[in-house]
Coordinates of N, CA and C in Angstrom, one line a residue:
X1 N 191.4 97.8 53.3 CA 190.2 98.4 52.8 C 189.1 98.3 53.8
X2 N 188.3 99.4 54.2 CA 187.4 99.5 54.9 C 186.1 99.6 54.2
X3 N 185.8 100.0 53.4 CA 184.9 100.6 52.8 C 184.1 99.8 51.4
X4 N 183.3 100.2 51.3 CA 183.0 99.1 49.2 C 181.8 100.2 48.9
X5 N 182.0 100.5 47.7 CA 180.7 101.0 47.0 C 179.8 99.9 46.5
X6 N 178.8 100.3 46.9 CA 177.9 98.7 46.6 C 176.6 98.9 45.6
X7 N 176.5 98.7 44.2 CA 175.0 99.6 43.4 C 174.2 99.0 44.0
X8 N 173.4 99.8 44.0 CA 171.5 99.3 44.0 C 171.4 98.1 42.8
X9 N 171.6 98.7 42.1 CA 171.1 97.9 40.9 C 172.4 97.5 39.7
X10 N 173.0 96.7 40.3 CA 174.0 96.4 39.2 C 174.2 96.6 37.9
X11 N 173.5 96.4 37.4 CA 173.1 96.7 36.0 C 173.3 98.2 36.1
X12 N 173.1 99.0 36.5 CA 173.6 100.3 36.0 C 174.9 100.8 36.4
X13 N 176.0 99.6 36.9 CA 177.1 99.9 37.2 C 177.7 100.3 36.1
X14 N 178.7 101.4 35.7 CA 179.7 101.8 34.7 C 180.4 100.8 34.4
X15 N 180.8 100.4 33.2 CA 181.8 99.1 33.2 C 182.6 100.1 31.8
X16 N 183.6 98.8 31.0 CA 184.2 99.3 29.8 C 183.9 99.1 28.6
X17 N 181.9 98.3 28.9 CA 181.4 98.6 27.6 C 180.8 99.5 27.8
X18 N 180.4 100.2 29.0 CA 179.4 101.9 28.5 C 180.2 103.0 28.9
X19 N 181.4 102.5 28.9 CA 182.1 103.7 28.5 C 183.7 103.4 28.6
X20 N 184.0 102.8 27.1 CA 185.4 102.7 27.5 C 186.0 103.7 27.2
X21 N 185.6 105.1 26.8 CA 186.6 106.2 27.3 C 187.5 106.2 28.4
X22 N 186.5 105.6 29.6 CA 186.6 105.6 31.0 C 187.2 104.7 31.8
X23 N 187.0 103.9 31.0 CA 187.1 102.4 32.4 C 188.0 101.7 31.5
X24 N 189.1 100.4 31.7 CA 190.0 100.0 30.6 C 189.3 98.5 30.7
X25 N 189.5 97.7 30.1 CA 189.0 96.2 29.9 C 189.6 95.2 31.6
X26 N 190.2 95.7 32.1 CA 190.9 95.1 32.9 C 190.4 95.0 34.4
X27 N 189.5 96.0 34.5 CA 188.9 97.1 35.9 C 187.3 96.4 35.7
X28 N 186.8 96.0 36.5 CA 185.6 95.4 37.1 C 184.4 96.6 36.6
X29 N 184.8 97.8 36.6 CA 183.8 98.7 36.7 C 183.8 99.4 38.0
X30 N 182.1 100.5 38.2 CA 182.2 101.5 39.1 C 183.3 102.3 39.5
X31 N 182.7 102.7 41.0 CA 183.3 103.8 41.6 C 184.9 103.9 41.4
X32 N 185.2 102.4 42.2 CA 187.0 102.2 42.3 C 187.8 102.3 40.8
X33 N 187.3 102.0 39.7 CA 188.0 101.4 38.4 C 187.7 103.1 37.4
X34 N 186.7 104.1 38.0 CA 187.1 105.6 37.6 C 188.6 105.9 38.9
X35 N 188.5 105.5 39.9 CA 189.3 106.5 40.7 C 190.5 105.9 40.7
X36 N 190.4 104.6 40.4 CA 192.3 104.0 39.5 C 192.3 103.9 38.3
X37 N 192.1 105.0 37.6 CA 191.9 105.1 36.4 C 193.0 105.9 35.5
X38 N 194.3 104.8 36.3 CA 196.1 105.5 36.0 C 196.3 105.0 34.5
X39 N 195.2 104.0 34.0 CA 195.8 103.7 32.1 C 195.6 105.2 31.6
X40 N 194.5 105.5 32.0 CA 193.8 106.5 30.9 C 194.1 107.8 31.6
X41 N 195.0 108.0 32.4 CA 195.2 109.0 33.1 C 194.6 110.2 32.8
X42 N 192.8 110.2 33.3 CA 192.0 111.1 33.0 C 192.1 112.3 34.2
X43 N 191.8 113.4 33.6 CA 192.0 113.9 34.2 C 190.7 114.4 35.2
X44 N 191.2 114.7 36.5 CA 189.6 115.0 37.3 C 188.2 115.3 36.9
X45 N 188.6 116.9 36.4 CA 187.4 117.3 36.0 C 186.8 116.6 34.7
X46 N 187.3 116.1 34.2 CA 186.6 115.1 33.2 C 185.9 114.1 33.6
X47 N 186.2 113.2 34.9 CA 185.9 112.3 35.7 C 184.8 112.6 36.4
X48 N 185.0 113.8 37.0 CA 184.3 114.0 38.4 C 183.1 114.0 38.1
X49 N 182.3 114.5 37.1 CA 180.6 114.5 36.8 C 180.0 113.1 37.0
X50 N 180.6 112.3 36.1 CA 180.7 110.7 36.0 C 180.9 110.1 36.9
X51 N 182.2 110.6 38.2 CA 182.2 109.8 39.3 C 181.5 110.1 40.5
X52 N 180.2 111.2 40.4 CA 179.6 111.7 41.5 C 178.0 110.6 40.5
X53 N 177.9 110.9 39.7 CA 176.5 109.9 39.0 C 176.7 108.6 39.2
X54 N 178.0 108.5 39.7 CA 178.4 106.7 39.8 C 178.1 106.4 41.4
X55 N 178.5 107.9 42.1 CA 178.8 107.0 43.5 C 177.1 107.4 44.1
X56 N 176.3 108.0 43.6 CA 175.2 107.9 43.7 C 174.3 106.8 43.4
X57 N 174.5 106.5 42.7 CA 174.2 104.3 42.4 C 174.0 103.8 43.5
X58 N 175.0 104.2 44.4 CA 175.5 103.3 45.0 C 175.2 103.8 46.8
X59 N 175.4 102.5 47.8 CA 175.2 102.6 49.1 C 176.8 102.7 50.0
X60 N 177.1 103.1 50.3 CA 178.5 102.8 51.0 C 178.5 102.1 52.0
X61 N 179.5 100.7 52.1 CA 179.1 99.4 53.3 C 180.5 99.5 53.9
X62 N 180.5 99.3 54.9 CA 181.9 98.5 55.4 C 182.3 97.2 54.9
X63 N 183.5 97.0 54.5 CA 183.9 95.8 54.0 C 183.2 94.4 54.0
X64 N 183.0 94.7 55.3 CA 182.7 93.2 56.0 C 181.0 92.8 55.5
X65 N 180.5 93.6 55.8 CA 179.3 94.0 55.1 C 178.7 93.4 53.7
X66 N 179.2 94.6 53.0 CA 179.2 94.2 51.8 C 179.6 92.9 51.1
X67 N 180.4 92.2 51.7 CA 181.6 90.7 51.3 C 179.9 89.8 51.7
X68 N 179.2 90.2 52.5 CA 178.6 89.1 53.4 C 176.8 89.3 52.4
X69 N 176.9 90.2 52.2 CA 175.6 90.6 51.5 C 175.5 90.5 49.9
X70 N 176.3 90.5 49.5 CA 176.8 90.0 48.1 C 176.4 88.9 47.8
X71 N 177.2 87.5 48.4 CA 177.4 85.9 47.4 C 175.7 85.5 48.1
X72 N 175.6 86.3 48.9 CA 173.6 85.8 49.6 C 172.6 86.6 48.8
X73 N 173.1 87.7 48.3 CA 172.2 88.7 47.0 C 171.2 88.5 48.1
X74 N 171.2 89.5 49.6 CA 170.5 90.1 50.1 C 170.5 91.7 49.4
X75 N 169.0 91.9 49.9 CA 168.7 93.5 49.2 C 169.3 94.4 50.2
X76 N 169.1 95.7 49.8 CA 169.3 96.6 50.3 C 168.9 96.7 51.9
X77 N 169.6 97.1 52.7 CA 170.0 96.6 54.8 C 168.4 97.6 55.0
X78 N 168.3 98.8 54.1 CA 167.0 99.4 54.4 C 165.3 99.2 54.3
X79 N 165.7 98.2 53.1 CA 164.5 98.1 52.1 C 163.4 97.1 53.3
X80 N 163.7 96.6 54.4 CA 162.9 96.3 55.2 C 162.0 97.3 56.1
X81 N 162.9 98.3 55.8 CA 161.7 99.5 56.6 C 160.7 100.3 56.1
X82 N 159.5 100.4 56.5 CA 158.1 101.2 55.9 C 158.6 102.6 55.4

């Protein structure tokens, strides 16, 4: 894994109580848990609106990144700039 979708704001992450059409009980929520979303075997275009509003939430980090900015609930790597 290289990559992590990371929200701004957690709280408006998708999970499977705001939308368990979508997400199954099992799956953390966000970006990854629509795009392994082999229970419900949805299909794209039903997905894709939903998974472009989701990945917009969100910042894209490299692994290492993200792992490291998380358990320290540092903000956003930008929000220091004017």
């Amino acid at each position: 894994r290289s990559f992590d979708w990371d929200h701004r704001d957690p709280a408006e992450k998708i999970t499977h109580a705001s939308r368990p059409d979508l997400i199954t009980k099992s799956r953390k929520g966000g970006v990854v848990s629509l795009v392994c979303n082999d229970a419900k075997h949805a299909a794209l275009e039903h997905i894709e609106p939903v998974l472009k509003a989701e990945m917009d939430k969100c910042d894209l980090l490299c692994h290492n990144c993200h792992g490291s900015r998380k358990p320290s609930k540092r903000g956003r790597w930008d929000a220091c700039f004017p």
